Coordinates of C-alpha atoms in Angstrom, one line a residue:
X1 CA 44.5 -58.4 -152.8
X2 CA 46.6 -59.0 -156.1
X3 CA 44.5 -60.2 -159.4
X4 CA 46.8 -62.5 -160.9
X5 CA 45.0 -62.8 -164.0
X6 CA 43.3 -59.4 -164.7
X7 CA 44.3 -57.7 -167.2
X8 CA 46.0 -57.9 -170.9
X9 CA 49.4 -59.9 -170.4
X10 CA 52.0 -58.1 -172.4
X11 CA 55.1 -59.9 -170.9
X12 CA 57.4 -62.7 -168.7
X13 CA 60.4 -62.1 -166.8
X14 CA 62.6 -64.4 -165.4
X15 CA 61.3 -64.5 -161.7
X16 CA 57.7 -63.1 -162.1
X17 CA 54.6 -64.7 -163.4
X18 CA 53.4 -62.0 -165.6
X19 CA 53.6 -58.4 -166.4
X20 CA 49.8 -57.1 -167.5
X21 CA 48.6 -53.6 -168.6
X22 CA 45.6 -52.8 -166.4
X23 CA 42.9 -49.5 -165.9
X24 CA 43.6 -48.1 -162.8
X25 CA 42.2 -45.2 -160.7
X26 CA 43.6 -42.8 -158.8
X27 CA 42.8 -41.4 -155.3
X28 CA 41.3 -38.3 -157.9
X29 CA 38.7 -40.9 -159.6
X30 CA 41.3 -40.4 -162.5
X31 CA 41.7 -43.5 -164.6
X32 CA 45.0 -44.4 -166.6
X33 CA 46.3 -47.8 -167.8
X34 CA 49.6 -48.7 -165.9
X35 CA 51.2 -51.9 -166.0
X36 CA 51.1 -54.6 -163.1
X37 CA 53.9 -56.8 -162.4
X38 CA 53.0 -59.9 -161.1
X39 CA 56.0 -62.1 -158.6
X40 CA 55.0 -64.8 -156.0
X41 CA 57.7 -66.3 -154.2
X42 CA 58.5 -67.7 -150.8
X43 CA 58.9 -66.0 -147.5
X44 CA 62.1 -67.3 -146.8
X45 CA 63.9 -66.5 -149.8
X46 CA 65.6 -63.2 -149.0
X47 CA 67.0 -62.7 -152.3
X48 CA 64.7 -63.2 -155.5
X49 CA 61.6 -61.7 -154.4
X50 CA 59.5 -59.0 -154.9
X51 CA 59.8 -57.4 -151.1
X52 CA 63.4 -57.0 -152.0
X53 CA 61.9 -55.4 -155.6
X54 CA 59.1 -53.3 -154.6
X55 CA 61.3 -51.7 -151.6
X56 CA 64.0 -50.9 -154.4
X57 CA 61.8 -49.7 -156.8
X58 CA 59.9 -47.5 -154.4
X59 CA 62.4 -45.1 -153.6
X60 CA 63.3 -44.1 -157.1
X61 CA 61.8 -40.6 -158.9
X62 CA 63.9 -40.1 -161.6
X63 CA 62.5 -38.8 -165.1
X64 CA 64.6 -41.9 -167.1
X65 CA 63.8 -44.5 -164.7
X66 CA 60.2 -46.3 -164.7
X67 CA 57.8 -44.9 -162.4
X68 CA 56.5 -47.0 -159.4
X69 CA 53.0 -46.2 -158.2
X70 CA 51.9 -49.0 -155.6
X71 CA 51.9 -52.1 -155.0
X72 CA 49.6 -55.3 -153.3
X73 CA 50.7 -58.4 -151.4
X74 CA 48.6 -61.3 -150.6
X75 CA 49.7 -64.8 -148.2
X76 CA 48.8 -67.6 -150.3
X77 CA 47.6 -70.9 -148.3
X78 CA 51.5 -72.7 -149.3
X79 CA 52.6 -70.3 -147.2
X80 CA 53.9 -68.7 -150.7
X81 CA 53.3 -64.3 -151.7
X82 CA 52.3 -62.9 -154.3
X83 CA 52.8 -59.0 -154.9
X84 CA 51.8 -57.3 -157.8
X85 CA 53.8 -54.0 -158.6
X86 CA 52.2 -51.4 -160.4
X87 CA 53.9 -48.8 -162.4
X88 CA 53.8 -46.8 -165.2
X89 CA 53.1 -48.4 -168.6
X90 CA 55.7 -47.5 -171.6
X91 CA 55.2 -47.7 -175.1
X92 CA 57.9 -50.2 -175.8
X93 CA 61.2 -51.5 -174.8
X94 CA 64.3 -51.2 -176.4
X95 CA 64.5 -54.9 -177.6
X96 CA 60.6 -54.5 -179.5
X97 CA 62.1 -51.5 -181.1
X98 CA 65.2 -52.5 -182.6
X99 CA 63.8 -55.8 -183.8
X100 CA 61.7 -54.1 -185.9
X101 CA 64.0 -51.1 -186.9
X102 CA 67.7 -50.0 -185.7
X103 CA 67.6 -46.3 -184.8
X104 CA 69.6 -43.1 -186.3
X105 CA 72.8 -43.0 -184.7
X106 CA 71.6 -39.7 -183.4
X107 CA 68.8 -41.2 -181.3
X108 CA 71.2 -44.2 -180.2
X109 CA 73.7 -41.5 -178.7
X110 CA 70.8 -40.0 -177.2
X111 CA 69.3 -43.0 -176.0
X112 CA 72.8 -44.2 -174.4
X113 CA 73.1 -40.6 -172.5
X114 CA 69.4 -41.3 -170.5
X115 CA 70.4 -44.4 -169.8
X116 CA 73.6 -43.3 -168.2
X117 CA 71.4 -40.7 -166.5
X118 CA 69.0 -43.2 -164.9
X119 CA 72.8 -44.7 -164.1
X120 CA 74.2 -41.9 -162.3
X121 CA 70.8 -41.5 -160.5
X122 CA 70.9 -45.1 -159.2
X123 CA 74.7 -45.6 -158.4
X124 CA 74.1 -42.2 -156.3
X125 CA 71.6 -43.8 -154.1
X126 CA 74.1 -46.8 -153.5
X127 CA 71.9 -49.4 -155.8
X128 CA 73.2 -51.2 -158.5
X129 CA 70.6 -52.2 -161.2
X130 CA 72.6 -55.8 -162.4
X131 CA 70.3 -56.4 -165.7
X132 CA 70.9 -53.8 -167.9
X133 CA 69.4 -54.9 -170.8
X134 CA 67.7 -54.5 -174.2
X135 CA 64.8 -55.9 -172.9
X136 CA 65.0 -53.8 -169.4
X137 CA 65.3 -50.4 -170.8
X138 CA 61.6 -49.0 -172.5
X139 CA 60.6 -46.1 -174.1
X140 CA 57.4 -43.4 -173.2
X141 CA 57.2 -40.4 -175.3
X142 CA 60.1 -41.4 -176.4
X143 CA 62.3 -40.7 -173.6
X144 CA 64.5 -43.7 -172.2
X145 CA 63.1 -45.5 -169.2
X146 CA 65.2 -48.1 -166.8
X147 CA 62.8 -50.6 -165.7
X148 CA 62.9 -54.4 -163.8
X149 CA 64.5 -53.8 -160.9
X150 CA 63.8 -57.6 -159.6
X151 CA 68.1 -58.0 -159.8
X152 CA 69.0 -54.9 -158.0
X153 CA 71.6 -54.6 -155.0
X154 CA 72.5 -52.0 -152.3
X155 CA 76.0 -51.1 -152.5
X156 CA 78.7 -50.4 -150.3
X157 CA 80.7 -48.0 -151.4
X158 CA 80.5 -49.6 -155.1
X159 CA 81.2 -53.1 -154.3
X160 CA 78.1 -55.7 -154.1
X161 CA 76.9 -56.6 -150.4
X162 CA 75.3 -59.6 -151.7
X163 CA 75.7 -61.0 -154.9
X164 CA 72.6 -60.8 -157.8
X165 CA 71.5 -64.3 -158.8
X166 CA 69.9 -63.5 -161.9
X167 CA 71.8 -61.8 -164.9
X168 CA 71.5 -62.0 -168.6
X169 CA 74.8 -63.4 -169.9
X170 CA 74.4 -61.9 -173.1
X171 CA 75.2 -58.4 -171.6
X172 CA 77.9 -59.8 -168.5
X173 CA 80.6 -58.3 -167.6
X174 CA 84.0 -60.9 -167.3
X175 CA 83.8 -60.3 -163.3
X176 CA 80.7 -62.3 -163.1
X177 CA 81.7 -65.2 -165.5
X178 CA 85.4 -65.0 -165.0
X179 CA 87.0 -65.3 -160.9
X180 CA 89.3 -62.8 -161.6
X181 CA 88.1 -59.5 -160.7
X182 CA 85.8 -57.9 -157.9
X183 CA 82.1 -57.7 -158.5
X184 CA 81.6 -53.8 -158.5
X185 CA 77.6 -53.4 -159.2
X186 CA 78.0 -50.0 -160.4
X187 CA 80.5 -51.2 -162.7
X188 CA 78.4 -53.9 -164.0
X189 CA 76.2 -51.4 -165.3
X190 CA 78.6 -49.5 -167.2
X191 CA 79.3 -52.6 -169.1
X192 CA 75.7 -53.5 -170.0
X193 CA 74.5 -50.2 -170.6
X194 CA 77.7 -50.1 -173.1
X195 CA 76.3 -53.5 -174.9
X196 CA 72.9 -51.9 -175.3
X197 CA 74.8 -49.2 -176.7
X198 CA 76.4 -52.0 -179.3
X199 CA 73.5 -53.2 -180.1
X200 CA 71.7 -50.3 -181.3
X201 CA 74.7 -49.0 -183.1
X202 CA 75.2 -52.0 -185.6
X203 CA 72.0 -53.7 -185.3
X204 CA 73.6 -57.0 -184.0
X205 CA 74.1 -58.8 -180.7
X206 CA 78.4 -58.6 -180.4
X207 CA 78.7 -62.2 -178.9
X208 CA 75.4 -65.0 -178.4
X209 CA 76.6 -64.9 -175.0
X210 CA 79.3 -64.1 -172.7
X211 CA 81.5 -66.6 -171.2
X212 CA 85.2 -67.7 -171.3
X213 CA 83.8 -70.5 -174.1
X214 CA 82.7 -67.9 -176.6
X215 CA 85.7 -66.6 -179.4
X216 CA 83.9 -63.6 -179.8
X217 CA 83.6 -62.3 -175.9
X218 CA 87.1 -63.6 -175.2
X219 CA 88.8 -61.5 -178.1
X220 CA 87.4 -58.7 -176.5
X221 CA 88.1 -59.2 -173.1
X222 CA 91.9 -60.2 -174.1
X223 CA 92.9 -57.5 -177.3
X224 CA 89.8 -55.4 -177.1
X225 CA 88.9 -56.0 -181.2
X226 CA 85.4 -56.1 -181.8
X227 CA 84.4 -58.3 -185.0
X228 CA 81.1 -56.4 -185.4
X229 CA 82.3 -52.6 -185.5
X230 CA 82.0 -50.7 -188.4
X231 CA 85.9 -49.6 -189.3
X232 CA 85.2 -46.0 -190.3
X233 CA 83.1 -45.6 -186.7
X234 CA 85.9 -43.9 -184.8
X235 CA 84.1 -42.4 -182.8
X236 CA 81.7 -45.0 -181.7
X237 CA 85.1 -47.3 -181.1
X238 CA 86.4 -44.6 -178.6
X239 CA 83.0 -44.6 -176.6
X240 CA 82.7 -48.6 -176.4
X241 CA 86.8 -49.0 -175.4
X242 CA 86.3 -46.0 -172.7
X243 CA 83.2 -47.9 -171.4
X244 CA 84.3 -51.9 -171.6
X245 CA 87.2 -52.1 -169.5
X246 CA 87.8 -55.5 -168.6
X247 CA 89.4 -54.4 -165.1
X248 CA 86.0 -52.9 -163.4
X249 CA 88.6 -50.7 -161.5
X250 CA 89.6 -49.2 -164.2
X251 CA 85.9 -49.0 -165.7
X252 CA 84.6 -45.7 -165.9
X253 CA 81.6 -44.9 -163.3
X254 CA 78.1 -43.3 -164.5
X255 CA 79.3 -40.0 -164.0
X256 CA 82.3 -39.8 -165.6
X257 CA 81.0 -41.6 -169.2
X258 CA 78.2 -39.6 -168.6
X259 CA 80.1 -36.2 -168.4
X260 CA 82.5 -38.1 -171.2
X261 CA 79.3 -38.9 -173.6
X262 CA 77.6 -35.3 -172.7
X263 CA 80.6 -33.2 -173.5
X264 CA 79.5 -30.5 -176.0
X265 CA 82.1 -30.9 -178.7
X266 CA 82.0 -34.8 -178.9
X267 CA 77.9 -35.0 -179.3
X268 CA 78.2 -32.5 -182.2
X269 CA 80.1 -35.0 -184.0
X270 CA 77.2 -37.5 -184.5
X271 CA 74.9 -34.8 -185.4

């Protein structure tokens, strides 16, 4: 059965109730803290719920993605379930991190090549993680770890079988705010993981939030300027107009700005 209140809170999300840091033990009478997260939702809601979650998250074994241990479900008497995920338990997230401190531009290169690794890994296995964010992406020993996985989608071929429901605007690509284009989940990605980059970089959120009403994401999406961006940082310019390509058909995919960010002679330039 799930404990719903056991256990230090230590964050919301969007669709769960809480996320908690509890002492577990293993099948070895080992005992570690990992964190729980806690979702209750209704059976018949085949999209926002944390079956659809829990199966995702199970699958993945990837040193830059967030390790899932096990997890509980319980019926509740409204005919409602609650399942509590447990995983492993980082020291902090991106978002914690860079409110208190921006990193060295060496550690923010570094940071944006795991990411894109936990990228590759995902878009490999046909899954598309849809909230690439800040606040998604933690930190353990200080190596990058892709975590939440309650938006996540199977892919076909690239392109979305169902659409994701939940999304934070701030890091949206124009294909889900603007009818124009086709919703390519692995795409989406690139374009988040890209505004994390941003944000690390100069310390500052590029526009409040994304939408065809905000100056700011519109100048991008029709001249590609970027108010924000350092002049002198060439290099950091050439990343972030290889990675935000309005057209997602024309958007790089994880491997290639992987292999683009990873290449030997351009990394010894931020060094």
């Amino acid at each position: 059965m799930v404990d719903t209140t056991y256990g230090t809170i230590i964050g919301r999300g969007a669709i769960c109730l809480h996320v908690s840091k509890i002492l577990v033990e293993n099948r070895n009478k080992d005992t570690f803290y990992a964190a729980c997260k806690t979702v209750q939702t209704s059976p018949l809601d085949t999209r926002i719920n944390g079956d659809e979650e829990w199966a995702i998250h199970s699958t993945l074994k990837h040193e830059n993605i967030v390790s899932f241990f096990d997890y509980e479900l319980r019926v509740n008497d409204d005919k409602t379930y609650t399942v509590g995920m447990y995983m492993e338990l980082c020291d902090t997230s991106l978002y914690d991190m860079v409110v208190v401190e921006k990193p060295h531009i060496r550690d923010t290169f570094r940071y944006y090549v795991e990411l894109l690794r936990a990228l590759v890994y995902l878009h490999d296995k046909n899954i598309a993680h849809m909230d690439v964010s800040l606040q998604n992406v933690f930190l353990h020993n200080g190596i990058v770890k892709l975590g939440d996985f309650g938006s996540s989608i199977r892919l076909d071929n690239g392109v979305c079988i169902q659409s994701s429901k939940t999304f934070n605007k701030t890091f949206s690509p124009p294909e889900l705010l603007i009818d124009v284009y086709p919703i390519m989940g692995a795409k989406v990605d690139i374009w988040s993981s890209c505004i994390v980059f941003i944000i690390l970089i100069t310390g500052y959120l590029p526009w409040r939030h994304a939408g065809p009403d905000v100056n700011s994401y519109m100048t991008w999406v029709e001249t590609g300027k970027l108010r924000i961006l350092p002049e002198k940082m060439v290099i950091v310019y050439n990343v972030i107009n290889h990675a935000l390509k309005v057209d997602p058909v024309k958007r790089p995919s994880a491997v290639a700005m992987s292999d683009y960010m990873e290449n030997r002679k351009y990394m010894e330039c931020v060094k």
